[in-house]
PDB file of N, CA and C in Angstrom:
ATOM      1  N   MET A   1     -10.039 -13.237  29.047  1.00 38.00           N
ATOM      2  CA  MET A   1      -9.602 -13.765  27.786  1.00 38.00           C
ATOM      3  C   MET A   1      -8.283 -13.112  27.367  1.00 38.00           C
ATOM      4  N   LYS A   2      -7.297 -13.957  27.030  1.00 36.00           N
ATOM      5  CA  LYS A   2      -5.941 -13.576  26.682  1.00 36.00           C
ATOM      6  C   LYS A   2      -5.886 -12.969  25.254  1.00 36.00           C
ATOM      7  N   LYS A   3      -5.320 -11.809  25.129  1.00 38.00           N
ATOM      8  CA  LYS A   3      -5.100 -11.210  23.813  1.00 38.00           C
ATOM      9  C   LYS A   3      -3.983 -11.985  23.063  1.00 38.00           C
ATOM     10  N   SER A   4      -4.216 -12.190  21.803  1.00 35.00           N
ATOM     11  CA  SER A   4      -3.145 -12.818  21.029  1.00 35.00           C
ATOM     12  C   SER A   4      -2.208 -11.780  20.430  1.00 35.00           C
ATOM     13  N   ASP A   5      -0.981 -12.201  20.263  1.00 38.00           N
ATOM     14  CA  ASP A   5       0.025 -11.315  19.671  1.00 38.00           C
ATOM     15  C   ASP A   5      -0.057 -11.387  18.108  1.00 38.00           C
ATOM     16  N   PRO A   6      -0.422 -10.314  17.420  1.00 39.00           N
ATOM     17  CA  PRO A   6      -0.617 -10.439  15.961  1.00 39.00           C
ATOM     18  C   PRO A   6       0.674 -10.843  15.272  1.00 39.00           C
ATOM     19  N   GLN A   7       1.915 -10.395  15.767  1.00 41.00           N
ATOM     20  CA  GLN A   7       3.130 -10.852  15.068  1.00 41.00           C
ATOM     21  C   GLN A   7       3.301 -12.317  15.287  1.00 41.00           C
ATOM     22  N   LYS A   8       2.911 -12.891  16.417  1.00 40.00           N
ATOM     23  CA  LYS A   8       3.121 -14.285  16.666  1.00 40.00           C
ATOM     24  C   LYS A   8       2.132 -15.037  15.747  1.00 40.00           C
ATOM     25  N   GLU A   9       0.894 -14.580  15.552  1.00 40.00           N
ATOM     26  CA  GLU A   9      -0.054 -15.254  14.699  1.00 40.00           C
ATOM     27  C   GLU A   9       0.428 -15.270  13.240  1.00 40.00           C
ATOM     28  N   SER A  10       0.948 -14.201  12.765  1.00 48.00           N
ATOM     29  CA  SER A  10       1.394 -14.196  11.396  1.00 48.00           C
ATOM     30  C   SER A  10       2.618 -15.020  11.160  1.00 48.00           C
ATOM     31  N   ALA A  11       3.376 -15.280  12.213  1.00 51.00           N
ATOM     32  CA  ALA A  11       4.556 -16.152  12.130  1.00 51.00           C
ATOM     33  C   ALA A  11       4.276 -17.633  12.062  1.00 51.00           C
ATOM     34  N   GLU A  12       3.046 -17.963  12.434  1.00 60.00           N
ATOM     35  CA  GLU A  12       2.575 -19.413  12.494  1.00 60.00           C
ATOM     36  C   GLU A  12       2.594 -19.885  11.042  1.00 60.00           C
ATOM     37  N   PRO A  13       3.358 -20.964  10.776  1.00 65.00           N
ATOM     38  CA  PRO A  13       3.354 -21.530   9.425  1.00 65.00           C
ATOM     39  C   PRO A  13       2.007 -22.030   9.014  1.00 65.00           C
ATOM     40  N   GLN A  14       1.721 -21.806   7.753  1.00 77.00           N
ATOM     41  CA  GLN A  14       0.466 -22.258   7.144  1.00 77.00           C
ATOM     42  C   GLN A  14       0.748 -23.614   6.514  1.00 77.00           C
ATOM     43  N   SER A  15      -0.294 -24.313   6.121  1.00 85.00           N
ATOM     44  CA  SER A  15      -0.119 -25.466   5.247  1.00 85.00           C
ATOM     45  C   SER A  15      -0.879 -25.152   4.002  1.00 85.00           C
ATOM     46  N   GLY A  16      -0.436 -25.762   2.926  1.00 88.00           N
ATOM     47  CA  GLY A  16      -1.017 -25.475   1.582  1.00 88.00           C
ATOM     48  C   GLY A  16      -0.669 -26.589   0.647  1.00 88.00           C
ATOM     49  N   PRO A  17      -0.874 -26.323  -0.635  1.00 92.00           N
ATOM     50  CA  PRO A  17      -0.574 -27.317  -1.671  1.00 92.00           C
ATOM     51  C   PRO A  17       0.897 -27.678  -1.693  1.00 92.00           C
ATOM     52  N   ALA A  18       1.196 -28.956  -1.679  1.00 93.00           N
ATOM     53  CA  ALA A  18       2.575 -29.523  -1.647  1.00 93.00           C
ATOM     54  C   ALA A  18       3.363 -29.004  -2.755  1.00 93.00           C
ATOM     55  N   ALA A  19       4.620 -28.677  -2.492  1.00 96.00           N
ATOM     56  CA  ALA A  19       5.617 -28.270  -3.452  1.00 96.00           C
ATOM     57  C   ALA A  19       5.125 -27.240  -4.392  1.00 96.00           C
ATOM     58  N   SER A  20       4.556 -26.178  -3.892  1.00 97.00           N
ATOM     59  CA  SER A  20       3.997 -25.120  -4.730  1.00 97.00           C
ATOM     60  C   SER A  20       4.366 -23.715  -4.179  1.00 97.00           C
ATOM     61  N   VAL A  21       4.175 -22.709  -5.046  1.00 97.00           N
ATOM     62  CA  VAL A  21       4.396 -21.332  -4.699  1.00 97.00           C
ATOM     63  C   VAL A  21       3.129 -20.591  -5.074  1.00 97.00           C
ATOM     64  N   LEU A  22       2.502 -19.910  -4.060  1.00 97.00           N
ATOM     65  CA  LEU A  22       1.321 -19.047  -4.353  1.00 97.00           C
ATOM     66  C   LEU A  22       1.787 -17.642  -4.396  1.00 97.00           C
ATOM     67  N   LEU A  23       1.497 -16.946  -5.445  1.00 98.00           N
ATOM     68  CA  LEU A  23       1.884 -15.534  -5.659  1.00 98.00           C
ATOM     69  C   LEU A  23       0.688 -14.703  -5.829  1.00 98.00           C
ATOM     70  N   GLU A  24       0.773 -13.447  -5.394  1.00 98.00           N
ATOM     71  CA  GLU A  24      -0.292 -12.503  -5.622  1.00 98.00           C
ATOM     72  C   GLU A  24       0.383 -11.201  -6.023  1.00 98.00           C
ATOM     73  N   ALA A  25      -0.104 -10.497  -7.037  1.00 98.00           N
ATOM     74  CA  ALA A  25       0.389  -9.216  -7.518  1.00 98.00           C
ATOM     75  C   ALA A  25      -0.646  -8.123  -7.161  1.00 98.00           C
ATOM     76  N   PHE A  26      -0.074  -7.010  -6.752  1.00 98.00           N
ATOM     77  CA  PHE A  26      -0.922  -5.853  -6.324  1.00 98.00           C
ATOM     78  C   PHE A  26      -0.467  -4.580  -7.047  1.00 98.00           C
ATOM     79  N   ASP A  27      -1.418  -3.625  -7.194  1.00 98.00           N
ATOM     80  CA  ASP A  27      -1.106  -2.273  -7.771  1.00 98.00           C
ATOM     81  C   ASP A  27      -0.706  -1.335  -6.720  1.00 98.00           C
ATOM     82  N   ILE A  28      -0.482  -0.107  -7.050  1.00 97.00           N
ATOM     83  CA  ILE A  28      -0.018   0.895  -6.106  1.00 97.00           C
ATOM     84  C   ILE A  28      -1.016   1.124  -4.973  1.00 97.00           C
ATOM     85  N   SER A  29      -2.312   0.817  -5.224  1.00 98.00           N
ATOM     86  CA  SER A  29      -3.327   1.000  -4.239  1.00 98.00           C
ATOM     87  C   SER A  29      -3.555  -0.248  -3.361  1.00 98.00           C
ATOM     88  N   HIS A  30      -2.720  -1.206  -3.581  1.00 97.00           N
ATOM     89  CA  HIS A  30      -2.742  -2.452  -2.889  1.00 97.00           C
ATOM     90  C   HIS A  30      -4.002  -3.301  -3.294  1.00 97.00           C
ATOM     91  N   ARG A  31      -4.530  -3.076  -4.456  1.00 98.00           N
ATOM     92  CA  ARG A  31      -5.562  -3.850  -5.006  1.00 98.00           C
ATOM     93  C   ARG A  31      -4.992  -5.057  -5.704  1.00 98.00           C
ATOM     94  N   SER A  32      -5.591  -6.197  -5.434  1.00 98.00           N
ATOM     95  CA  SER A  32      -5.066  -7.460  -6.062  1.00 98.00           C
ATOM     96  C   SER A  32      -5.311  -7.410  -7.569  1.00 98.00           C
ATOM     97  N   LEU A  33      -4.305  -7.639  -8.319  1.00 98.00           N
ATOM     98  CA  LEU A  33      -4.409  -7.710  -9.809  1.00 98.00           C
ATOM     99  C   LEU A  33      -4.613  -9.148 -10.241  1.00 98.00           C
ATOM    100  N   PHE A  34      -3.864 -10.107  -9.720  1.00 98.00           N
ATOM    101  CA  PHE A  34      -4.098 -11.487  -9.984  1.00 98.00           C
ATOM    102  C   PHE A  34      -3.340 -12.325  -9.038  1.00 98.00           C
ATOM    103  N   LYS A  35      -3.773 -13.620  -8.990  1.00 98.00           N
ATOM    104  CA  LYS A  35      -3.074 -14.664  -8.191  1.00 98.00           C
ATOM    105  C   LYS A  35      -2.540 -15.746  -9.117  1.00 98.00           C
ATOM    106  N   LEU A  36      -1.433 -16.417  -8.662  1.00 96.00           N
ATOM    107  CA  LEU A  36      -0.849 -17.331  -9.447  1.00 96.00           C
ATOM    108  C   LEU A  36      -0.268 -18.465  -8.626  1.00 96.00           C
ATOM    109  N   SER A  37      -0.471 -19.662  -9.084  1.00 96.00           N
ATOM    110  CA  SER A  37       0.167 -20.863  -8.341  1.00 96.00           C
ATOM    111  C   SER A  37       1.052 -21.584  -9.335  1.00 96.00           C
ATOM    112  N   LEU A  38       2.257 -21.874  -8.851  1.00 95.00           N
ATOM    113  CA  LEU A  38       3.283 -22.566  -9.649  1.00 95.00           C
ATOM    114  C   LEU A  38       3.887 -23.740  -8.825  1.00 95.00           C
ATOM    115  N   PRO A  39       4.261 -24.786  -9.584  1.00 95.00           N
ATOM    116  CA  PRO A  39       5.053 -25.822  -8.912  1.00 95.00           C
ATOM    117  C   PRO A  39       6.337 -25.198  -8.442  1.00 95.00           C
ATOM    118  N   VAL A  40       6.802 -25.660  -7.214  1.00 94.00           N
ATOM    119  CA  VAL A  40       8.016 -25.025  -6.673  1.00 94.00           C
ATOM    120  C   VAL A  40       9.201 -25.315  -7.572  1.00 94.00           C
ATOM    121  N   ASP A  41       9.309 -26.436  -8.217  1.00 92.00           N
ATOM    122  CA  ASP A  41      10.469 -26.638  -9.101  1.00 92.00           C
ATOM    123  C   ASP A  41      10.491 -25.751 -10.333  1.00 92.00           C
ATOM    124  N   GLU A  42       9.277 -25.406 -10.870  1.00 91.00           N
ATOM    125  CA  GLU A  42       9.202 -24.438 -11.918  1.00 91.00           C
ATOM    126  C   GLU A  42       9.427 -23.019 -11.484  1.00 91.00           C
ATOM    127  N   TYR A  43       9.049 -22.666 -10.238  1.00 91.00           N
ATOM    128  CA  TYR A  43       9.402 -21.340  -9.789  1.00 91.00           C
ATOM    129  C   TYR A  43      10.910 -21.170  -9.659  1.00 91.00           C
ATOM    130  N   TYR A  44      11.622 -22.190  -9.146  1.00 89.00           N
ATOM    131  CA  TYR A  44      13.013 -22.061  -8.941  1.00 89.00           C
ATOM    132  C   TYR A  44      13.838 -22.237 -10.305  1.00 89.00           C
ATOM    133  N   SER A  45      13.335 -23.072 -11.164  1.00 89.00           N
ATOM    134  CA  SER A  45      14.143 -23.346 -12.394  1.00 89.00           C
ATOM    135  C   SER A  45      13.802 -22.461 -13.557  1.00 89.00           C
ATOM    136  N   ASN A  46      12.493 -22.336 -13.876  1.00 80.00           N
ATOM    137  CA  ASN A  46      12.070 -21.468 -14.925  1.00 80.00           C
ATOM    138  C   ASN A  46      11.683 -20.036 -14.569  1.00 80.00           C
ATOM    139  N   SER A  47      11.346 -19.964 -13.301  1.00 79.00           N
ATOM    140  CA  SER A  47      10.871 -18.725 -12.665  1.00 79.00           C
ATOM    141  C   SER A  47       9.640 -18.194 -13.488  1.00 79.00           C
ATOM    142  N   HIS A  48       9.376 -16.906 -13.294  1.00 89.00           N
ATOM    143  CA  HIS A  48       8.236 -16.310 -13.877  1.00 89.00           C
ATOM    144  C   HIS A  48       8.476 -14.833 -14.038  1.00 89.00           C
ATOM    145  N   PRO A  49       7.987 -14.175 -15.142  1.00 94.00           N
ATOM    146  CA  PRO A  49       8.260 -12.726 -15.359  1.00 94.00           C
ATOM    147  C   PRO A  49       7.741 -11.868 -14.196  1.00 94.00           C
ATOM    148  N   LEU A  50       6.804 -12.355 -13.436  1.00 95.00           N
ATOM    149  CA  LEU A  50       6.299 -11.606 -12.240  1.00 95.00           C
ATOM    150  C   LEU A  50       7.458 -11.414 -11.229  1.00 95.00           C
ATOM    151  N   ILE A  51       8.357 -12.355 -11.154  1.00 93.00           N
ATOM    152  CA  ILE A  51       9.427 -12.283 -10.147  1.00 93.00           C
ATOM    153  C   ILE A  51      10.712 -11.723 -10.831  1.00 93.00           C
ATOM    154  N   ASP A  52      10.906 -12.033 -12.103  1.00 93.00           N
ATOM    155  CA  ASP A  52      12.237 -11.773 -12.682  1.00 93.00           C
ATOM    156  C   ASP A  52      12.278 -10.685 -13.717  1.00 93.00           C
ATOM    157  N   GLU A  53      11.168 -10.128 -14.153  1.00 96.00           N
ATOM    158  CA  GLU A  53      11.258  -9.131 -15.221  1.00 96.00           C
ATOM    159  C   GLU A  53      10.621  -7.769 -14.854  1.00 96.00           C
ATOM    160  N   ASP A  54      11.487  -6.749 -14.751  1.00 97.00           N
ATOM    161  CA  ASP A  54      11.014  -5.400 -14.450  1.00 97.00           C
ATOM    162  C   ASP A  54       9.968  -4.929 -15.482  1.00 97.00           C
ATOM    163  N   ALA A  55      10.276  -5.167 -16.769  1.00 98.00           N
ATOM    164  CA  ALA A  55       9.417  -4.702 -17.861  1.00 98.00           C
ATOM    165  C   ALA A  55       8.038  -5.335 -17.710  1.00 98.00           C
ATOM    166  N   TYR A  56       7.957  -6.581 -17.328  1.00 98.00           N
ATOM    167  CA  TYR A  56       6.622  -7.191 -17.096  1.00 98.00           C
ATOM    168  C   TYR A  56       5.802  -6.547 -16.041  1.00 98.00           C
ATOM    169  N   ARG A  57       6.499  -6.299 -14.876  1.00 98.00           N
ATOM    170  CA  ARG A  57       5.857  -5.622 -13.742  1.00 98.00           C
ATOM    171  C   ARG A  57       5.408  -4.223 -14.123  1.00 98.00           C
ATOM    172  N   LEU A  58       6.242  -3.517 -14.866  1.00 98.00           N
ATOM    173  CA  LEU A  58       5.870  -2.172 -15.297  1.00 98.00           C
ATOM    174  C   LEU A  58       4.664  -2.183 -16.235  1.00 98.00           C
ATOM    175  N   GLN A  59       4.684  -3.075 -17.133  1.00 98.00           N
ATOM    176  CA  GLN A  59       3.506  -3.224 -18.128  1.00 98.00           C
ATOM    177  C   GLN A  59       2.248  -3.555 -17.396  1.00 98.00           C
ATOM    178  N   GLN A  60       2.337  -4.370 -16.329  1.00 97.00           N
ATOM    179  CA  GLN A  60       1.124  -4.898 -15.582  1.00 97.00           C
ATOM    180  C   GLN A  60       0.827  -3.929 -14.468  1.00 97.00           C
ATOM    181  N   LYS A  61       1.605  -2.883 -14.296  1.00 98.00           N
ATOM    182  CA  LYS A  61       1.412  -1.890 -13.182  1.00 98.00           C
ATOM    183  C   LYS A  61       1.403  -2.508 -11.794  1.00 98.00           C
ATOM    184  N   ILE A  62       2.411  -3.497 -11.654  1.00 98.00           N
ATOM    185  CA  ILE A  62       2.587  -4.212 -10.386  1.00 98.00           C
ATOM    186  C   ILE A  62       3.523  -3.460  -9.480  1.00 98.00           C
ATOM    187  N   CYS A  63       3.120  -3.234  -8.298  1.00 98.00           N
ATOM    188  CA  CYS A  63       3.997  -2.502  -7.298  1.00 98.00           C
ATOM    189  C   CYS A  63       4.329  -3.407  -6.062  1.00 98.00           C
ATOM    190  N   PHE A  64       3.571  -4.426  -5.839  1.00 98.00           N
ATOM    191  CA  PHE A  64       3.825  -5.367  -4.700  1.00 98.00           C
ATOM    192  C   PHE A  64       3.534  -6.761  -5.191  1.00 98.00           C
ATOM    193  N   VAL A  65       4.343  -7.708  -4.614  1.00 98.00           N
ATOM    194  CA  VAL A  65       4.058  -9.068  -4.851  1.00 98.00           C
ATOM    195  C   VAL A  65       4.299  -9.756  -3.507  1.00 98.00           C
ATOM    196  N   THR A  66       3.302 -10.633  -3.179  1.00 98.00           N
ATOM    197  CA  THR A  66       3.467 -11.482  -1.991  1.00 98.00           C
ATOM    198  C   THR A  66       3.511 -12.921  -2.501  1.00 98.00           C
ATOM    199  N   GLY A  67       4.214 -13.699  -1.667  1.00 97.00           N
ATOM    200  CA  GLY A  67       4.346 -15.143  -2.052  1.00 97.00           C
ATOM    201  C   GLY A  67       4.466 -16.007  -0.833  1.00 97.00           C
ATOM    202  N   VAL A  68       4.037 -17.241  -0.952  1.00 98.00           N
ATOM    203  CA  VAL A  68       4.150 -18.264   0.071  1.00 98.00           C
ATOM    204  C   VAL A  68       4.668 -19.476  -0.660  1.00 98.00           C
ATOM    205  N   ILE A  69       5.761 -20.036  -0.156  1.00 97.00           N
ATOM    206  CA  ILE A  69       6.389 -21.234  -0.672  1.00 97.00           C
ATOM    207  C   ILE A  69       6.142 -22.438   0.215  1.00 97.00           C
ATOM    208  N   PHE A  70       5.557 -23.509  -0.326  1.00 97.00           N
ATOM    209  CA  PHE A  70       5.248 -24.682   0.460  1.00 97.00           C
ATOM    210  C   PHE A  70       6.179 -25.839   0.131  1.00 97.00           C
ATOM    211  N   ASP A  71       6.663 -26.610   1.044  1.00 96.00           N
ATOM    212  CA  ASP A  71       7.508 -27.672   0.767  1.00 96.00           C
ATOM    213  C   ASP A  71       6.740 -28.840   0.217  1.00 96.00           C
ATOM    214  N   TRP A  72       7.463 -30.011   0.024  1.00 94.00           N
ATOM    215  CA  TRP A  72       6.823 -31.182  -0.653  1.00 94.00           C
ATOM    216  C   TRP A  72       5.752 -31.854   0.318  1.00 94.00           C
ATOM    217  N   LYS A  73       5.774 -31.482   1.604  1.00 95.00           N
ATOM    218  CA  LYS A  73       4.775 -32.014   2.550  1.00 95.00           C
ATOM    219  C   LYS A  73       3.639 -31.020   2.670  1.00 95.00           C
ATOM    220  N   GLY A  74       3.669 -29.926   2.028  1.00 96.00           N
ATOM    221  CA  GLY A  74       2.620 -28.901   2.150  1.00 96.00           C
ATOM    222  C   GLY A  74       2.750 -27.897   3.281  1.00 96.00           C
ATOM    223  N   LYS A  75       3.984 -28.042   3.936  1.00 96.00           N
ATOM    224  CA  LYS A  75       4.232 -27.078   5.111  1.00 96.00           C
ATOM    225  C   LYS A  75       4.854 -25.771   4.512  1.00 96.00           C
ATOM    226  N   GLN A  76       4.518 -24.672   5.080  1.00 97.00           N
ATOM    227  CA  GLN A  76       5.012 -23.374   4.665  1.00 97.00           C
ATOM    228  C   GLN A  76       6.567 -23.314   4.878  1.00 97.00           C
ATOM    229  N   ASP A  77       7.326 -23.038   3.861  1.00 97.00           N
ATOM    230  CA  ASP A  77       8.770 -22.989   3.977  1.00 97.00           C
ATOM    231  C   ASP A  77       9.146 -21.515   4.066  1.00 97.00           C
ATOM    232  N   GLN A  78       8.507 -20.611   3.385  1.00 97.00           N
ATOM    233  CA  GLN A  78       8.793 -19.217   3.491  1.00 97.00           C
ATOM    234  C   GLN A  78       7.623 -18.366   2.973  1.00 97.00           C
ATOM    235  N   GLU A  79       7.624 -17.137   3.480  1.00 98.00           N
ATOM    236  CA  GLU A  79       6.612 -16.105   3.015  1.00 98.00           C
ATOM    237  C   GLU A  79       7.381 -14.867   2.721  1.00 98.00           C
ATOM    238  N   PHE A  80       7.089 -14.183   1.602  1.00 98.00           N
ATOM    239  CA  PHE A  80       7.752 -13.045   1.281  1.00 98.00           C
ATOM    240  C   PHE A  80       6.826 -11.885   0.762  1.00 98.00           C
ATOM    241  N   HIS A  81       7.385 -10.676   0.819  1.00 98.00           N
ATOM    242  CA  HIS A  81       6.647  -9.513   0.331  1.00 98.00           C
ATOM    243  C   HIS A  81       7.683  -8.603  -0.380  1.00 98.00           C
ATOM    244  N   ASN A  82       7.449  -8.349  -1.638  1.00 98.00           N
ATOM    245  CA  ASN A  82       8.362  -7.583  -2.445  1.00 98.00           C
ATOM    246  C   ASN A  82       7.650  -6.260  -2.853  1.00 98.00           C
ATOM    247  N   GLU A  83       8.417  -5.243  -2.828  1.00 98.00           N
ATOM    248  CA  GLU A  83       7.957  -3.895  -3.258  1.00 98.00           C
ATOM    249  C   GLU A  83       8.776  -3.400  -4.437  1.00 98.00           C
ATOM    250  N   TYR A  84       8.141  -2.848  -5.458  1.00 98.00           N
ATOM    251  CA  TYR A  84       8.792  -2.403  -6.678  1.00 98.00           C
ATOM    252  C   TYR A  84       8.547  -0.955  -6.917  1.00 98.00           C
ATOM    253  N   ASP A  85       9.458  -0.330  -7.640  1.00 98.00           N
ATOM    254  CA  ASP A  85       9.367   1.082  -7.947  1.00 98.00           C
ATOM    255  C   ASP A  85       8.531   1.284  -9.171  1.00 98.00           C
ATOM    256  N   ASP A  86       8.411   2.556  -9.673  1.00 96.00           N
ATOM    257  CA  ASP A  86       7.546   2.848 -10.837  1.00 96.00           C
ATOM    258  C   ASP A  86       8.085   2.326 -12.115  1.00 96.00           C
ATOM    259  N   LYS A  87       9.266   1.770 -12.156  1.00 97.00           N
ATOM    260  CA  LYS A  87       9.841   1.152 -13.341  1.00 97.00           C
ATOM    261  C   LYS A  87       9.835  -0.361 -13.299  1.00 97.00           C
ATOM    262  N   GLY A  88       9.314  -0.908 -12.183  1.00 98.00           N
ATOM    263  CA  GLY A  88       9.236  -2.345 -12.000  1.00 98.00           C
ATOM    264  C   GLY A  88      10.453  -2.936 -11.310  1.00 98.00           C
ATOM    265  N   ALA A  89      11.391  -2.140 -10.873  1.00 98.00           N
ATOM    266  CA  ALA A  89      12.601  -2.643 -10.237  1.00 98.00           C
ATOM    267  C   ALA A  89      12.356  -2.861  -8.730  1.00 98.00           C
ATOM    268  N   LEU A  90      13.000  -3.913  -8.202  1.00 97.00           N
ATOM    269  CA  LEU A  90      12.840  -4.233  -6.751  1.00 97.00           C
ATOM    270  C   LEU A  90      13.359  -3.117  -5.872  1.00 97.00           C
ATOM    271  N   LEU A  91      12.542  -2.679  -4.960  1.00 98.00           N
ATOM    272  CA  LEU A  91      12.948  -1.698  -3.973  1.00 98.00           C
ATOM    273  C   LEU A  91      13.319  -2.331  -2.604  1.00 98.00           C
ATOM    274  N   HIS A  92      12.424  -3.252  -2.227  1.00 98.00           N
ATOM    275  CA  HIS A  92      12.612  -3.895  -0.893  1.00 98.00           C
ATOM    276  C   HIS A  92      11.974  -5.283  -0.917  1.00 98.00           C
ATOM    277  N   SER A  93      12.602  -6.177  -0.179  1.00 98.00           N
ATOM    278  CA  SER A  93      12.078  -7.554  -0.017  1.00 98.00           C
ATOM    279  C   SER A  93      12.109  -7.873   1.459  1.00 98.00           C
ATOM    280  N   HIS A  94      11.053  -8.496   1.922  1.00 98.00           N
ATOM    281  CA  HIS A  94      10.984  -8.991   3.296  1.00 98.00           C
ATOM    282  C   HIS A  94      10.598 -10.483   3.203  1.00 98.00           C
ATOM    283  N   THR A  95      11.464 -11.354   3.780  1.00 98.00           N
ATOM    284  CA  THR A  95      11.193 -12.802   3.675  1.00 98.00           C
ATOM    285  C   THR A  95      11.225 -13.336   5.107  1.00 98.00           C
ATOM    286  N   VAL A  96      10.271 -14.166   5.455  1.00 98.00           N
ATOM    287  CA  VAL A  96      10.241 -14.920   6.725  1.00 98.00           C
ATOM    288  C   VAL A  96      10.232 -16.361   6.407  1.00 98.00           C
ATOM    289  N   HIS A  97      11.261 -17.081   6.914  1.00 97.00           N
ATOM    290  CA  HIS A  97      11.413 -18.483   6.703  1.00 97.00           C
ATOM    291  C   HIS A  97      10.672 -19.260   7.837  1.00 97.00           C
ATOM    292  N   ALA A  98      10.426 -20.527   7.602  1.00 96.00           N
ATOM    293  CA  ALA A  98       9.730 -21.329   8.598  1.00 96.00           C
ATOM    294  C   ALA A  98      10.454 -21.411   9.903  1.00 96.00           C
ATOM    295  N   ASP A  99      11.724 -21.342   9.923  1.00 96.00           N
ATOM    296  CA  ASP A  99      12.467 -21.412  11.188  1.00 96.00           C
ATOM    297  C   ASP A  99      12.502 -20.065  11.930  1.00 96.00           C
ATOM    298  N   GLY A 100      11.828 -19.046  11.367  1.00 96.00           N
ATOM    299  CA  GLY A 100      11.788 -17.757  11.970  1.00 96.00           C
ATOM    300  C   GLY A 100      12.757 -16.807  11.512  1.00 96.00           C
ATOM    301  N   THR A 101      13.709 -17.219  10.640  1.00 97.00           N
ATOM    302  CA  THR A 101      14.696 -16.298  10.137  1.00 97.00           C
ATOM    303  C   THR A 101      14.026 -15.268   9.268  1.00 97.00           C
ATOM    304  N   ILE A 102      14.422 -14.033   9.464  1.00 98.00           N
ATOM    305  CA  ILE A 102      13.798 -12.908   8.647  1.00 98.00           C
ATOM    306  C   ILE A 102      14.963 -12.279   7.842  1.00 98.00           C
ATOM    307  N   ILE A 103      14.701 -12.099   6.582  1.00 97.00           N
ATOM    308  CA  ILE A 103      15.708 -11.460   5.688  1.00 97.00           C
ATOM    309  C   ILE A 103      15.056 -10.245   5.053  1.00 97.00           C
ATOM    310  N   ASP A 104      15.614  -9.023   5.292  1.00 97.00           N
ATOM    311  CA  ASP A 104      15.180  -7.812   4.722  1.00 97.00           C
ATOM    312  C   ASP A 104      16.268  -7.401   3.747  1.00 97.00           C
ATOM    313  N   GLY A 105      15.816  -6.971   2.572  1.00 91.00           N
ATOM    314  CA  GLY A 105      16.796  -6.456   1.616  1.00 91.00           C
ATOM    315  C   GLY A 105      16.218  -5.545   0.569  1.00 91.00           C
TER     316      GLY A 105
END
């Protein structure tokens, strides 16, 4: 039996709800605090304090946020993982696009 490559498996695009963004917030111990689903147009135009407000993340004790963005066909467009400091400010972001492009920042 052939072993699968874990990196290759995680790079396989998922399918999900069309034109949506699925977000999950975690505390310092990587415990899930809550999950959130937004329409993709709302995510990009109105955004959400989870993504845009340091004070909100500080108040909610959020240290990590993961997200998956699905296009209008329900195909995964990108997946990201953000890490925040103890004041809610972004420390690091890792994004993997459907075409395999990886952006670290």
